[in-house]
PDB file of C-alpha atoms in Angstrom:
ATOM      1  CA  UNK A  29      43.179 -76.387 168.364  1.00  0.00           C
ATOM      2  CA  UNK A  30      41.267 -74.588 170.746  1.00  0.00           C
ATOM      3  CA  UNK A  31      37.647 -75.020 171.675  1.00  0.00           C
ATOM      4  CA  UNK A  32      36.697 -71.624 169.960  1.00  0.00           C
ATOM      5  CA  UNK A  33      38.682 -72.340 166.768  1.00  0.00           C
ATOM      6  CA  UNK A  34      36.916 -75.414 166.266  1.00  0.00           C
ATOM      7  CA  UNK A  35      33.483 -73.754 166.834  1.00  0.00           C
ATOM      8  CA  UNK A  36      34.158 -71.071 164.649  1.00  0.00           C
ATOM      9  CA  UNK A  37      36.014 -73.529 161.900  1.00  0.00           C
ATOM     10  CA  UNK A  38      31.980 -75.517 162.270  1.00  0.00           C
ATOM     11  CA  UNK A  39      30.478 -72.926 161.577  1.00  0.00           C
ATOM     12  CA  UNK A  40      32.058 -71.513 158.513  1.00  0.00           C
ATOM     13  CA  UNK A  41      31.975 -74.867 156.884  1.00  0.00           C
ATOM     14  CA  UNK A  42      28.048 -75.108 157.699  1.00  0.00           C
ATOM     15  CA  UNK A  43      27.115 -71.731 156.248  1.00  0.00           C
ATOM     16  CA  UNK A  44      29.356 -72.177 153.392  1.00  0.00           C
ATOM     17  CA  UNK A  45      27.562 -75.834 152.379  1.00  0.00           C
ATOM     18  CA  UNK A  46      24.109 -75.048 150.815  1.00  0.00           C
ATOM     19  CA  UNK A  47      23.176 -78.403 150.672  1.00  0.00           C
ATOM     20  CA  UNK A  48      21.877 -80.387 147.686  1.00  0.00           C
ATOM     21  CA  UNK A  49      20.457 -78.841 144.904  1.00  0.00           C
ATOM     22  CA  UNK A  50      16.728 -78.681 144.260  1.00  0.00           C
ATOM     23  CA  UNK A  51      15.353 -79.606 141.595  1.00  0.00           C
ATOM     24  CA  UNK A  52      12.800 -77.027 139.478  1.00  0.00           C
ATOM     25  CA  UNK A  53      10.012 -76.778 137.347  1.00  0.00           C
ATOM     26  CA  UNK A  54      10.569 -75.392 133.731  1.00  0.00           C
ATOM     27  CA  UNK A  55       7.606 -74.914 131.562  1.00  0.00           C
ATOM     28  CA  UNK A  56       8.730 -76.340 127.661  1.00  0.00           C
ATOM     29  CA  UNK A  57       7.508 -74.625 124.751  1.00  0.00           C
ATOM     30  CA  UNK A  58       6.923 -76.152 121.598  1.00  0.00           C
ATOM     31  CA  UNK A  59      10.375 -76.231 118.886  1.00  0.00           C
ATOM     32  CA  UNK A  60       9.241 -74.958 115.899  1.00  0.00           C
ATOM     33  CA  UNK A  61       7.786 -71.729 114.558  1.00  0.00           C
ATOM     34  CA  UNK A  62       5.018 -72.265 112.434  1.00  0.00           C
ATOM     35  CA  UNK A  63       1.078 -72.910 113.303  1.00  0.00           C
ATOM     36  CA  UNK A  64       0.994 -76.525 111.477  1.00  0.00           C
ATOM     37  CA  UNK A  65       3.929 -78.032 113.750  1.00  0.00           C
ATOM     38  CA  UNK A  66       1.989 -80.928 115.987  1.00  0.00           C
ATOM     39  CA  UNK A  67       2.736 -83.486 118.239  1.00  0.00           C
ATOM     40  CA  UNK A  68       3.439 -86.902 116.028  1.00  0.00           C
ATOM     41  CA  UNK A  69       4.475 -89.221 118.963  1.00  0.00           C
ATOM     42  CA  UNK A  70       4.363 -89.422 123.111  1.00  0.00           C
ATOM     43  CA  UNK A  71       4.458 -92.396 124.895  1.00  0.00           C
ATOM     44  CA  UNK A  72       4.521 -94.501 122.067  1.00  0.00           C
ATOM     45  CA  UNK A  73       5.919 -94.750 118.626  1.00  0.00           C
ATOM     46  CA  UNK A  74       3.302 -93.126 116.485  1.00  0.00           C
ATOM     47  CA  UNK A  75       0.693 -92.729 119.339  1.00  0.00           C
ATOM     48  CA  UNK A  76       0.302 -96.170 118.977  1.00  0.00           C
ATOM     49  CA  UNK A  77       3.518 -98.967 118.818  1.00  0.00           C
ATOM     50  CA  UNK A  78       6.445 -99.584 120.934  1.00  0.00           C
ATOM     51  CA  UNK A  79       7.392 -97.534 124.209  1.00  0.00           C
ATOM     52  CA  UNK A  80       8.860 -94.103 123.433  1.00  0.00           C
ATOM     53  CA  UNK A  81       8.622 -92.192 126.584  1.00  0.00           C
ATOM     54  CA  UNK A  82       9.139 -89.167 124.944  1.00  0.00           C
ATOM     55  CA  UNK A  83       7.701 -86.277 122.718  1.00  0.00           C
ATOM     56  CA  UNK A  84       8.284 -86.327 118.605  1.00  0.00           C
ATOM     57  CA  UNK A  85       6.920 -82.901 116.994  1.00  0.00           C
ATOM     58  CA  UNK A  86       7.093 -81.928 113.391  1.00  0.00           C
ATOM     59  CA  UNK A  87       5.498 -79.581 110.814  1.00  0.00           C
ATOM     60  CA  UNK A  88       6.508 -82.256 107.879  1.00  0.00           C
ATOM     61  CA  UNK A  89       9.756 -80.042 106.518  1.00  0.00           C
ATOM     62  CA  UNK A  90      13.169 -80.511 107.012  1.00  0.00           C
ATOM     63  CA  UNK A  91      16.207 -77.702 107.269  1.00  0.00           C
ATOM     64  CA  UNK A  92      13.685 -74.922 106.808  1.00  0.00           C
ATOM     65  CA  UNK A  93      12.105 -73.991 110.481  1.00  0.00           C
ATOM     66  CA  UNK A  94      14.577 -72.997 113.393  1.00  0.00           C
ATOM     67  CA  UNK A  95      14.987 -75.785 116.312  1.00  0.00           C
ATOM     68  CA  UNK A  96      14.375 -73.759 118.926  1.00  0.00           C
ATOM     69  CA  UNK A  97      15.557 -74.222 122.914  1.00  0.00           C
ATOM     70  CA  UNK A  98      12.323 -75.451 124.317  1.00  0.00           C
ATOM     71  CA  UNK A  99      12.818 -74.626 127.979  1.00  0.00           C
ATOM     72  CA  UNK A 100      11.163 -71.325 129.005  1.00  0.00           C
ATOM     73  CA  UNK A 101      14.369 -69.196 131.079  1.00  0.00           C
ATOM     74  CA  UNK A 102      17.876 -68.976 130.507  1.00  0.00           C
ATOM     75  CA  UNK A 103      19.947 -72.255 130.295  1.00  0.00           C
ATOM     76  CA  UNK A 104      23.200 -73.374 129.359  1.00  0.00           C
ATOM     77  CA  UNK A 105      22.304 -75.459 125.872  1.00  0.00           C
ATOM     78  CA  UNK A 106      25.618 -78.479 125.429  1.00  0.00           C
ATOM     79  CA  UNK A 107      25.605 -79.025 121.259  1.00  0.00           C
ATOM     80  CA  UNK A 108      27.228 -82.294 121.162  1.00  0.00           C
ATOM     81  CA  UNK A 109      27.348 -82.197 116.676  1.00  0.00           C
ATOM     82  CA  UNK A 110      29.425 -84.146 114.269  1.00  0.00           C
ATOM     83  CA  UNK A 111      26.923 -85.531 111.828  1.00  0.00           C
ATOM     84  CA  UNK A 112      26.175 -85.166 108.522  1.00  0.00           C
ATOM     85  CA  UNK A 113      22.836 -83.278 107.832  1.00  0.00           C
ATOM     86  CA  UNK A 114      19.978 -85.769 106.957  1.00  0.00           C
ATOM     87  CA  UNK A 115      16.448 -85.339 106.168  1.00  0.00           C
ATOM     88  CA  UNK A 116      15.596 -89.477 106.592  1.00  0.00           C
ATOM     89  CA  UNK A 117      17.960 -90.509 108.882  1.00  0.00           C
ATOM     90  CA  UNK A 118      22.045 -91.886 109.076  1.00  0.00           C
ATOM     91  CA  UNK A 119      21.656 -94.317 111.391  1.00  0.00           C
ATOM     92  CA  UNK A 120      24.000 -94.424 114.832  1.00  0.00           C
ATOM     93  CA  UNK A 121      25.308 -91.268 114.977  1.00  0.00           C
ATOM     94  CA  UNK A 122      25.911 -89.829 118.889  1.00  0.00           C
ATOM     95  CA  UNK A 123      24.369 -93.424 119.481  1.00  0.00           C
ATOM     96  CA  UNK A 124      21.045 -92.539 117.269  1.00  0.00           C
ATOM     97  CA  UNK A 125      20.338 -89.187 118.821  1.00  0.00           C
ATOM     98  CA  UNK A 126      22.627 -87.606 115.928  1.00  0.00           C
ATOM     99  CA  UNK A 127      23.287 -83.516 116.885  1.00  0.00           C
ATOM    100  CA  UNK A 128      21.244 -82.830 119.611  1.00  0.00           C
ATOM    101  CA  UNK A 129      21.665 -80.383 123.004  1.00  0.00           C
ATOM    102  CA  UNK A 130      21.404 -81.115 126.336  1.00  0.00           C
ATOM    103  CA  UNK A 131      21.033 -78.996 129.463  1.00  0.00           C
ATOM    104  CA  UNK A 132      21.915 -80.806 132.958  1.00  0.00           C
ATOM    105  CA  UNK A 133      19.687 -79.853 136.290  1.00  0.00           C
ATOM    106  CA  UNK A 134      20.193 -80.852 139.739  1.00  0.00           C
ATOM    107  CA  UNK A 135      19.152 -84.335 141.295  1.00  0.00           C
ATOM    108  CA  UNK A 136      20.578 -85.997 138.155  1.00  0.00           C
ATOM    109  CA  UNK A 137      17.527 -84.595 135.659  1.00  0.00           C
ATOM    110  CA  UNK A 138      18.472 -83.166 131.883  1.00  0.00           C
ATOM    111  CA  UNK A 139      16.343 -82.249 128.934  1.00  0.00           C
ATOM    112  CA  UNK A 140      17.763 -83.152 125.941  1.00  0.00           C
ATOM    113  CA  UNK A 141      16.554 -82.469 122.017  1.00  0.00           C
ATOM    114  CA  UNK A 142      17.783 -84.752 119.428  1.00  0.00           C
ATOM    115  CA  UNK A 143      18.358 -85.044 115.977  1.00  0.00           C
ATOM    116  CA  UNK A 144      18.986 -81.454 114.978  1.00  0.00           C
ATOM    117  CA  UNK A 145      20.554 -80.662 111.301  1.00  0.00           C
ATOM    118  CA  UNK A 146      23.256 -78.005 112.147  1.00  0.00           C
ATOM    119  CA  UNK A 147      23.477 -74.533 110.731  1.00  0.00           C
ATOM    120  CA  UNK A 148      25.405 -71.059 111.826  1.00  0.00           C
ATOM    121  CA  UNK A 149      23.053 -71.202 115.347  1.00  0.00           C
ATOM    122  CA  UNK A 150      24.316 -74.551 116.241  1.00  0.00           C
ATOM    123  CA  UNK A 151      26.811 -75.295 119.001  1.00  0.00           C
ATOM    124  CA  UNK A 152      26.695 -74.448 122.720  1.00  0.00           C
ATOM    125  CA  UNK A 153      24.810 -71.223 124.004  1.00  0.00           C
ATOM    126  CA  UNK A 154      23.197 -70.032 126.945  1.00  0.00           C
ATOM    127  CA  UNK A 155      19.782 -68.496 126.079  1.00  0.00           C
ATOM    128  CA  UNK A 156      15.842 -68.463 126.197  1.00  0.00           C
ATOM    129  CA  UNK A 157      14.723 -70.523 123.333  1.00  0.00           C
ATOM    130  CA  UNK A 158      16.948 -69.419 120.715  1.00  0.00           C
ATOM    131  CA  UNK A 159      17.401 -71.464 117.809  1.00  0.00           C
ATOM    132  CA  UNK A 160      19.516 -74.175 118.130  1.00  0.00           C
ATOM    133  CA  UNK A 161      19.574 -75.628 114.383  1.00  0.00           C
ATOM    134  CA  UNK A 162      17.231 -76.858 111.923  1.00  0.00           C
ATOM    135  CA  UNK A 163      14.714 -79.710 112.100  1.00  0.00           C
ATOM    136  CA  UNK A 164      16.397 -82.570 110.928  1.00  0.00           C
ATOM    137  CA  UNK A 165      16.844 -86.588 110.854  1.00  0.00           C
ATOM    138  CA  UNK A 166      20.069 -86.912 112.284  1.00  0.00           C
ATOM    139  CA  UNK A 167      20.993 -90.472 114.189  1.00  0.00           C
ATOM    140  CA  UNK A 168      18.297 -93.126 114.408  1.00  0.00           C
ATOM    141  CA  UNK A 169      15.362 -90.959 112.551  1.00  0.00           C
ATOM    142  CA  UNK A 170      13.401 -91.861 109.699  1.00  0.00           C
ATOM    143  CA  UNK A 171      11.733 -88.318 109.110  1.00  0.00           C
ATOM    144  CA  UNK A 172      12.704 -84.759 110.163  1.00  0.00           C
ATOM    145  CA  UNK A 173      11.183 -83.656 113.480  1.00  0.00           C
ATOM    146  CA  UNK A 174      12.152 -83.121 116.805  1.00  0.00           C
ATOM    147  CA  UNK A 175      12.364 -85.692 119.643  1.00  0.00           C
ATOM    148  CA  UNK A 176      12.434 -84.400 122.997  1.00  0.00           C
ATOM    149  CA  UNK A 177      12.737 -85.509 126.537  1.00  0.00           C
ATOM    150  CA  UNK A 178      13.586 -85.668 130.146  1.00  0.00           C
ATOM    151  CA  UNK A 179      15.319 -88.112 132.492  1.00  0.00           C
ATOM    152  CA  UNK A 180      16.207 -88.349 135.674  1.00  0.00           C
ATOM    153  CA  UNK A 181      20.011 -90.514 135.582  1.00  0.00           C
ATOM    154  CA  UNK A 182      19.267 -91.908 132.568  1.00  0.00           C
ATOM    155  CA  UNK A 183      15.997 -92.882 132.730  1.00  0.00           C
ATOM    156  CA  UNK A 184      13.252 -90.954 130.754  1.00  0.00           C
ATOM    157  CA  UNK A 185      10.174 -89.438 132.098  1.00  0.00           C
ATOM    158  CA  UNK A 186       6.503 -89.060 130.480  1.00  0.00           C
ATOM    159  CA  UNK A 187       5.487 -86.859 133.508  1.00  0.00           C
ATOM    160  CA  UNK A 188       6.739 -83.212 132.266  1.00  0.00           C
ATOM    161  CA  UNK A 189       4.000 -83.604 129.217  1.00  0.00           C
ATOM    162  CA  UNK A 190       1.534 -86.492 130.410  1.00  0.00           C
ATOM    163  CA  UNK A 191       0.497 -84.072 133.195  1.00  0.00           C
ATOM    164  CA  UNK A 192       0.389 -81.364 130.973  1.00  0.00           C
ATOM    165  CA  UNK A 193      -2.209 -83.378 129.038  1.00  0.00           C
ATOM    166  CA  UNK A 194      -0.302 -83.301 125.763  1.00  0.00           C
ATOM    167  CA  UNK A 195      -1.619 -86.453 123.106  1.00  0.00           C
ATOM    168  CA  UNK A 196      -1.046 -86.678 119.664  1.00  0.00           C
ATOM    169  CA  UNK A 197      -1.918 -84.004 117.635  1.00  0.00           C
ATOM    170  CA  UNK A 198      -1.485 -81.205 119.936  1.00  0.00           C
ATOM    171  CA  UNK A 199       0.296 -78.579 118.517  1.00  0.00           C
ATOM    172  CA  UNK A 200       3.609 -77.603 119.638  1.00  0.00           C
ATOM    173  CA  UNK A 201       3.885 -74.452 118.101  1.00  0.00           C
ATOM    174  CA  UNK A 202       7.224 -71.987 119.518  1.00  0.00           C
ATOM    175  CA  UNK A 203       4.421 -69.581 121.495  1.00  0.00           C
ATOM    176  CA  UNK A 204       2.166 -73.190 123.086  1.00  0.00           C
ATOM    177  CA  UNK A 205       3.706 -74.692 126.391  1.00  0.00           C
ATOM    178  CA  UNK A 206       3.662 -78.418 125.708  1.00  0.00           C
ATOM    179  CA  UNK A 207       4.644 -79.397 128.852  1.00  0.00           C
ATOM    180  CA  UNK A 208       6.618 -78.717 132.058  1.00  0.00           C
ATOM    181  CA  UNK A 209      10.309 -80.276 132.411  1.00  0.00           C
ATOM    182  CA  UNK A 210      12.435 -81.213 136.061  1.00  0.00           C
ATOM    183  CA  UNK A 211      15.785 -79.914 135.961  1.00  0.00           C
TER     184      UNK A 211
END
């Protein structure tokens, strides 16, 4: 091959690579329309217990209020479904996070919702916090509310809310930003 060919073979690869992705920030809105809906755990298990790393919101029903996508902008929601509907928890379903979405970002981050009770909405979508399902107690939950968090491969991160300054009792109400995720 020729010196030229080679040069111009370098540079097509190099302007066709756009390197790694970057990761972004994505503000989160709360899950649930109505007023009452609050923050019930963050870092720990009841504000209080065992390590969590994670947000737990509820407004104290079950299969009424729409689960809505939390992440403000258009993303690619992945329903991963199969169990039974529960208002007090079925134990190990999907591994304990019974129906729940997840949407993947760059750098190895998702944001993931869990323990969704399915309805017509459910199943995968691309959308700006649309409903997703009904409040539910799907997997490893003992009352209906929704658990949500984000990780970076595999490994969950209190930063998107805890510099937010989200605590118990906030509200997370579908119009209040709770928190902003990486993806």
């Amino acid at each position: 091959m020729s010196l030229k060919k080679m040069m111009y073979a370098t540079v097509a690869l190099v302007t066709s690579w756009a390197g790694p992705a970057v990761a972004v920030s994505v503000p989160v809105y709360g899950p649930i329309c109505d007023i009452s809906t609050r923050v019930s755990s963050t870092t720990y298990y009841s504000c209080s217990g065992s390590s969590h790393t994670a947000l737990d919101m509820g407004n104290g029903t079950c299969s009424e209020w729409n689960h809505r996508g939390m992440l403000g902008g258009s993303f690619y929601y992945v329903y991963f479904g199969g169990c039974a509907n529960s208002c007090t928890g079925d134990g190990g379903c999907n591994g304990g996070a019974g129906n729940y979405v997840r949407v993947a970002g760059s750098n190895g981050w998702d944001w993931r919702q869990l323990h969704i009770n399915s309805n017509a909405t459910s199943g995968s979508k691309t959308c700006d916090r649309c409903a997703l399902g009904l409040v539910g107690a799907t997997g490893s939950a003992t009352h209906a509310h929704v658990h949500a968090d984000n990780r970076q491969y595999g490994t969950r991160s209190t930063a998107w809310y805890t510099g937010y300054g989200t605590t118990c009792g906030s509200s997370a109400y579908c119009g209040d930003i709770i928190g902003y995720a990486t993806l």
